[in-house]
PDB file of C-alpha atoms in Angstrom:
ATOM      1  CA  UNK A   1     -57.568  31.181 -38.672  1.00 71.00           C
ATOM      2  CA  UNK A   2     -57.170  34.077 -41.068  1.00 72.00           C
ATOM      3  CA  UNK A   3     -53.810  32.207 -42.610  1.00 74.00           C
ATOM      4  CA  UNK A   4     -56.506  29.268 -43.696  1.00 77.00           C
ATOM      5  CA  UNK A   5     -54.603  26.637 -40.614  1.00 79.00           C
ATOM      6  CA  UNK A   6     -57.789  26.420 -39.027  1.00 82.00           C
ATOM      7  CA  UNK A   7     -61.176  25.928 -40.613  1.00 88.00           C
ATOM      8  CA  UNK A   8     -64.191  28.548 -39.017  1.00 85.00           C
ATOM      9  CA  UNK A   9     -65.151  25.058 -37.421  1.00 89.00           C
ATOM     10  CA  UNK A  10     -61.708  24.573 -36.039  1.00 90.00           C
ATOM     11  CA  UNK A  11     -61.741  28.488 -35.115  1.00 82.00           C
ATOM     12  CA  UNK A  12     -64.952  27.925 -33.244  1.00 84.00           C
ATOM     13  CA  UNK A  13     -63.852  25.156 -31.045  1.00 89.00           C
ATOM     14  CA  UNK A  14     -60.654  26.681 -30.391  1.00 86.00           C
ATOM     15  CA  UNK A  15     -62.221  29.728 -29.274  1.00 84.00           C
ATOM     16  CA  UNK A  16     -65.148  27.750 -27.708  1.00 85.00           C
ATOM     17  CA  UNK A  17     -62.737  26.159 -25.600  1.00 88.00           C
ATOM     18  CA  UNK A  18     -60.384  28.827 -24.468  1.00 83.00           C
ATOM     19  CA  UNK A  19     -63.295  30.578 -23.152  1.00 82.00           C
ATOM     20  CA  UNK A  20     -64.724  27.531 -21.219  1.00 84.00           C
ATOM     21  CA  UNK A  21     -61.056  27.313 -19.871  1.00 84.00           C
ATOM     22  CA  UNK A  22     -60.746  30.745 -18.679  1.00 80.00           C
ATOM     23  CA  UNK A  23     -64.152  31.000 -17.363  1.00 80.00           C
ATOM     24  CA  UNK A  24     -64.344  27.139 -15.563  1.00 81.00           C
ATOM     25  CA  UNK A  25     -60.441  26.928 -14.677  1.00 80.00           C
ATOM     26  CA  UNK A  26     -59.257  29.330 -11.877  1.00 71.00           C
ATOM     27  CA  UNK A  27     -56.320  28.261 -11.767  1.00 73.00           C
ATOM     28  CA  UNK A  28     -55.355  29.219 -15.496  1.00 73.00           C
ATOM     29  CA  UNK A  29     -55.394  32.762 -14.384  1.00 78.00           C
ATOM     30  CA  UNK A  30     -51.763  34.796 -15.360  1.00 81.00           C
ATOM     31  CA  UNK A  31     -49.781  36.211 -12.603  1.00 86.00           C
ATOM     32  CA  UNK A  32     -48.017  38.119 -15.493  1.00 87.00           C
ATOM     33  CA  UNK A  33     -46.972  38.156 -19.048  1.00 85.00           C
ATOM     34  CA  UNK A  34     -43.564  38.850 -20.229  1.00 89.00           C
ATOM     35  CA  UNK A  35     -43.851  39.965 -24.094  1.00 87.00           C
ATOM     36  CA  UNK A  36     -40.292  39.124 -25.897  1.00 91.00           C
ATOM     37  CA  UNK A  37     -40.779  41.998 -28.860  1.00 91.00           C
ATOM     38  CA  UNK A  38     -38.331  41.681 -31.628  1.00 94.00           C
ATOM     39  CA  UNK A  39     -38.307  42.575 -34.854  1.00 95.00           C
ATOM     40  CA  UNK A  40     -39.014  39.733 -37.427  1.00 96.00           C
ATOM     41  CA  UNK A  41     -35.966  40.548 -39.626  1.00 96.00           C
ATOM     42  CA  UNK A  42     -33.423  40.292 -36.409  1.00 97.00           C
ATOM     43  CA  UNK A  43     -35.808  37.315 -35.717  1.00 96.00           C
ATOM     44  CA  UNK A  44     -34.926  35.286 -38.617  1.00 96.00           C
ATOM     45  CA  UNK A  45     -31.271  36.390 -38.379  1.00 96.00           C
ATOM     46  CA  UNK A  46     -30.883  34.910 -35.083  1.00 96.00           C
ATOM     47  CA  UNK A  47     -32.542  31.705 -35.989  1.00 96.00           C
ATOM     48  CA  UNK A  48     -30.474  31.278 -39.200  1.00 95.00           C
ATOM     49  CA  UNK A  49     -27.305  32.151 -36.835  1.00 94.00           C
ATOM     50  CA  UNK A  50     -28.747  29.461 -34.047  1.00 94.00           C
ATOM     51  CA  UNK A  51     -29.161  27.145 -37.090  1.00 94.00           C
ATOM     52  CA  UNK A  52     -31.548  24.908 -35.399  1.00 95.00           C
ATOM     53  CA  UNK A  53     -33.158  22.276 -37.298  1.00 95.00           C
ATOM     54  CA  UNK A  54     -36.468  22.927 -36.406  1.00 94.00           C
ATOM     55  CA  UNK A  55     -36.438  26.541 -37.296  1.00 94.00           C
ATOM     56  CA  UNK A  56     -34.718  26.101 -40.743  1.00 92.00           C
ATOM     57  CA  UNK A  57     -38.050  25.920 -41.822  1.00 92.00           C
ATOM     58  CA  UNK A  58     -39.934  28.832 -40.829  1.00 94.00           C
ATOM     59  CA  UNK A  59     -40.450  31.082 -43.177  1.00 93.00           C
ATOM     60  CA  UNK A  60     -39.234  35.330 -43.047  1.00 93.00           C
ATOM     61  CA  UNK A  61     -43.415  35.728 -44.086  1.00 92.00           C
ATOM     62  CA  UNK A  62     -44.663  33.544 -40.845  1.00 91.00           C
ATOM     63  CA  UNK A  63     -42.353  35.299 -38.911  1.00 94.00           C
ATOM     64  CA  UNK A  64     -43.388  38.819 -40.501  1.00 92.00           C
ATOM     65  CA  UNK A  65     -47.172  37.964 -40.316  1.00 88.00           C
ATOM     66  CA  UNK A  66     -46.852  36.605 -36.796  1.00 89.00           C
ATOM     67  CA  UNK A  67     -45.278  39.842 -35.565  1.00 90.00           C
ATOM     68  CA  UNK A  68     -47.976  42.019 -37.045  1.00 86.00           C
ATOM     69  CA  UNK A  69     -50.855  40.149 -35.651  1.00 81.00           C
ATOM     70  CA  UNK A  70     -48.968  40.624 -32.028  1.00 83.00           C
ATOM     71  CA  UNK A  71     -48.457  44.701 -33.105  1.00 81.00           C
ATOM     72  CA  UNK A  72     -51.922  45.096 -33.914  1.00 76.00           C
ATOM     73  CA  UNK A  73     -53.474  42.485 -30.999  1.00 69.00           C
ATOM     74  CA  UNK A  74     -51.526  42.506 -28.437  1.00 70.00           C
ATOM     75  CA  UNK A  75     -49.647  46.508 -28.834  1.00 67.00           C
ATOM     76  CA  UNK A  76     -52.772  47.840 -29.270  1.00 66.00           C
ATOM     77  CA  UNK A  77     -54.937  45.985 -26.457  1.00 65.00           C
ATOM     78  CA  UNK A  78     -51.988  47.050 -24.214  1.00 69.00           C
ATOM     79  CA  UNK A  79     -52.502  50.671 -25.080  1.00 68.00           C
ATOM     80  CA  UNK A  80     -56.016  50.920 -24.176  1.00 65.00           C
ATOM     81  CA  UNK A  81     -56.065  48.571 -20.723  1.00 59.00           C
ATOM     82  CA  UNK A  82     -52.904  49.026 -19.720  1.00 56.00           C
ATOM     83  CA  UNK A  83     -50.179  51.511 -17.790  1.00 52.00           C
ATOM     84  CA  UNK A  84     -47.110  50.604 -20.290  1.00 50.00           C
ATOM     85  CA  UNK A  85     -44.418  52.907 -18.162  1.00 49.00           C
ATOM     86  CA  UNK A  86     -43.244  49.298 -16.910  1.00 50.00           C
ATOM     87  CA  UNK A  87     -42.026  48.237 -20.240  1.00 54.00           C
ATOM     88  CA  UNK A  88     -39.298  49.755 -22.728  1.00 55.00           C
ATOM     89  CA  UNK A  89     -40.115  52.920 -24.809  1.00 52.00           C
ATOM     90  CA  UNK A  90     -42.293  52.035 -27.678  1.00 49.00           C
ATOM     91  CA  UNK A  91     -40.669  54.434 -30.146  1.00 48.00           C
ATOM     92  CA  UNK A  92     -42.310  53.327 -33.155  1.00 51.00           C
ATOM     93  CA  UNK A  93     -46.531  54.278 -33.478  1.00 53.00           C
ATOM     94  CA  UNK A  94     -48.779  51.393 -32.066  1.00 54.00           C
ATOM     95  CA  UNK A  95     -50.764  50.648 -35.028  1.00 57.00           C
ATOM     96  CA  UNK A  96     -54.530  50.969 -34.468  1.00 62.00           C
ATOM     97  CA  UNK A  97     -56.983  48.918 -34.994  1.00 61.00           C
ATOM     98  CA  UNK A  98     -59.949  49.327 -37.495  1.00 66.00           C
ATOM     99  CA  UNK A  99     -63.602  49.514 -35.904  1.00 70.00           C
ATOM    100  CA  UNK A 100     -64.294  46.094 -37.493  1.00 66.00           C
ATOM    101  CA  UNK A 101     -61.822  44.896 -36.187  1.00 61.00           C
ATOM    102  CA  UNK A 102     -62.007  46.079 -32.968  1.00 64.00           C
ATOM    103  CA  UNK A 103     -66.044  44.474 -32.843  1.00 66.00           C
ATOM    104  CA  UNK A 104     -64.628  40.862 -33.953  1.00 64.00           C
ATOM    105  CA  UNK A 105     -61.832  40.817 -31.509  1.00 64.00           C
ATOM    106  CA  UNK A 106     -64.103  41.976 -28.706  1.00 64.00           C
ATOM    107  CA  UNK A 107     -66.340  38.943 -29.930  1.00 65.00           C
ATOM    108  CA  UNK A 108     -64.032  35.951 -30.532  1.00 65.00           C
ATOM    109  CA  UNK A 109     -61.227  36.791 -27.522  1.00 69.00           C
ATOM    110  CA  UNK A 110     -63.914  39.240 -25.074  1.00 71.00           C
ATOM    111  CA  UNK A 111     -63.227  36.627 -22.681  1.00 72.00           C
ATOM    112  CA  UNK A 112     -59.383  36.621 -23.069  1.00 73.00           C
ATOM    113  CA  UNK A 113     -59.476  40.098 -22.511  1.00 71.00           C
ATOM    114  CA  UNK A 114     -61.359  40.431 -19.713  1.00 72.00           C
ATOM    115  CA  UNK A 115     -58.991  37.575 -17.846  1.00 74.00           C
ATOM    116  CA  UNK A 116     -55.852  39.583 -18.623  1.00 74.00           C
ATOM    117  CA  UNK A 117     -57.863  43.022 -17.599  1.00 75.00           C
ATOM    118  CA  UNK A 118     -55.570  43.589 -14.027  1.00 77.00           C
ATOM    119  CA  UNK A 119     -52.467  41.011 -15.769  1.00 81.00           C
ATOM    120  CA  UNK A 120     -49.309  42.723 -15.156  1.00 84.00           C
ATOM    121  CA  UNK A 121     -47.610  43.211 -19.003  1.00 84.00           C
ATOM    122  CA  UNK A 122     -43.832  43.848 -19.213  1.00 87.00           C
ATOM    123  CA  UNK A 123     -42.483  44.586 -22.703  1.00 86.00           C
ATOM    124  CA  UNK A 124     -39.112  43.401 -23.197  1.00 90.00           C
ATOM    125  CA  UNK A 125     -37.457  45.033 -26.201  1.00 91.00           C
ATOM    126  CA  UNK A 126     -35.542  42.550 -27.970  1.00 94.00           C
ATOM    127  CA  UNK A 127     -34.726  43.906 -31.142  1.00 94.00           C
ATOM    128  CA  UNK A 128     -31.495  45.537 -29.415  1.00 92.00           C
ATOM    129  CA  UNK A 129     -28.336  43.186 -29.020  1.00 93.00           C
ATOM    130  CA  UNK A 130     -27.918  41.099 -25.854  1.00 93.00           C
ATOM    131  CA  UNK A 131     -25.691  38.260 -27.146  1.00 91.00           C
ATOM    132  CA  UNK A 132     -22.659  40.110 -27.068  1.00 94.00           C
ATOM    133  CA  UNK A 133     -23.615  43.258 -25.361  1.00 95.00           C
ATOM    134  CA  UNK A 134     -23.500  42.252 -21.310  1.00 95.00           C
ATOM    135  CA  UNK A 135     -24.514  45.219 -20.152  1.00 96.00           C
ATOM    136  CA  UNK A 136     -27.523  45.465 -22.182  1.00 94.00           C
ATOM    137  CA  UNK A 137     -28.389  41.795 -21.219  1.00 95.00           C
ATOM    138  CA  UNK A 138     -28.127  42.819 -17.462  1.00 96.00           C
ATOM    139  CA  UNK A 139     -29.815  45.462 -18.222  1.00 94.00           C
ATOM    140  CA  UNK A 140     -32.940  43.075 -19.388  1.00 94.00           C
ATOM    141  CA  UNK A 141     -32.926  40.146 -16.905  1.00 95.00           C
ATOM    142  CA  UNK A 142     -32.783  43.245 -14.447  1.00 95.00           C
ATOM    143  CA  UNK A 143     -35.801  44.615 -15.938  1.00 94.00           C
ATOM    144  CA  UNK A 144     -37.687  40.917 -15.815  1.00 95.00           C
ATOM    145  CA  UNK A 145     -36.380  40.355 -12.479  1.00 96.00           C
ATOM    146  CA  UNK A 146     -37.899  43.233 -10.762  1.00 95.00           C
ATOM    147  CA  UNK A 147     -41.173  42.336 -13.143  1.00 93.00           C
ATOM    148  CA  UNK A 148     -41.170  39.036 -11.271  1.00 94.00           C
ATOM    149  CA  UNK A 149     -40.628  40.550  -7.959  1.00 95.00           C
ATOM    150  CA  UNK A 150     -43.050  42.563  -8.382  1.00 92.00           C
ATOM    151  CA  UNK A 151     -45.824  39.859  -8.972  1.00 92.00           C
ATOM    152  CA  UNK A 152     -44.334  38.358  -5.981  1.00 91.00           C
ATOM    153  CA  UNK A 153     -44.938  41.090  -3.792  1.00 91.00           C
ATOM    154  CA  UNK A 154     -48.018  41.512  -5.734  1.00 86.00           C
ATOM    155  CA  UNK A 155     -49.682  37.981  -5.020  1.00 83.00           C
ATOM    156  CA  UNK A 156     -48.441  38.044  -1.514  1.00 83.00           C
ATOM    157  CA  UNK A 157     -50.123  40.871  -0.561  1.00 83.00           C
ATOM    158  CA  UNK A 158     -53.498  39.232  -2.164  1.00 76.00           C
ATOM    159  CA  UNK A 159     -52.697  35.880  -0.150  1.00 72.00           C
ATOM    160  CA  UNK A 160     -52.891  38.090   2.935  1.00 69.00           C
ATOM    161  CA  UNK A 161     -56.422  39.169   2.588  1.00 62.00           C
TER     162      UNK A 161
END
């Protein structure tokens, strides 16, 4: 919406009927979500080294403003509703998020929020090399494996009460 894609009609439905989803649809509820973090410059490197025709053309400033609106949504809603000891160190400062801003995310995604409230989170860093580096790849399906069994053990607990 704020790129000018979507009209503030367009917006509105969207938003109108994510929340009808999440309230109406049970079922929709995450067991989990794995967030793939990578920095938009290694980003683009990898795609122009994949050479894919479908990502020739995305552009280093969708990439760059896509990554930003997950730092300051996503990194930030993390910090305040969530334990992040689970995921990789976050050396770099979570950037905050204005007041304002705070009010008209609350308002257009409350409902997204309050669904992913108890959602286990994993951050994967994946700025580091895994292509080449094996143990550092181990390293990270290790990580998302426990993640997952985790859940597992998570949801079959639940199933038991």
């Amino acid at each position: 919406y704020e790129s000018g894609v979507l009209s503030p009609t367009e917006w509105s439905l969207y938003l109108d009927w994510t929340n009808y989803l999440i309230k109406k649809v049970k079922q929709l509820k995450l067991d989990g979500v794995i967030y793939l973090r990578c920095d938009p410059n290694i980003c683009a490197t990898r795609m122009k080294k994949r050479n894919r025709s479908e990502e020739t053309t995305v552009p280093d400033e969708y990439l760059q403003a896509l990554h930003a609106k997950y730092e300051v949504f996503f990194m930030q809603w993390l910090k305040e509703h969530h334990d992040v000891r689970n995921s990789d160190e976050i050396s770099e400062k979570i950037p905050e998020m204005s007041p304002a801003l705070k009010i008209l995310m609350n308002k257009s995604h409350g409902t997204i929020f309050r669904a992913m409230k108890d959602v286990p989170i994993l951050v994967v860093n994946c700025s580091e090399e895994f292509e080449t580096d094996e143990k550092q790849r181990e390293i990270m399906i290790q990580r998302v494996r426990d993640f997952l069994r985790r859940i597992e053990l998570s949801l079959s607990v639940q199933s038991n009460f």
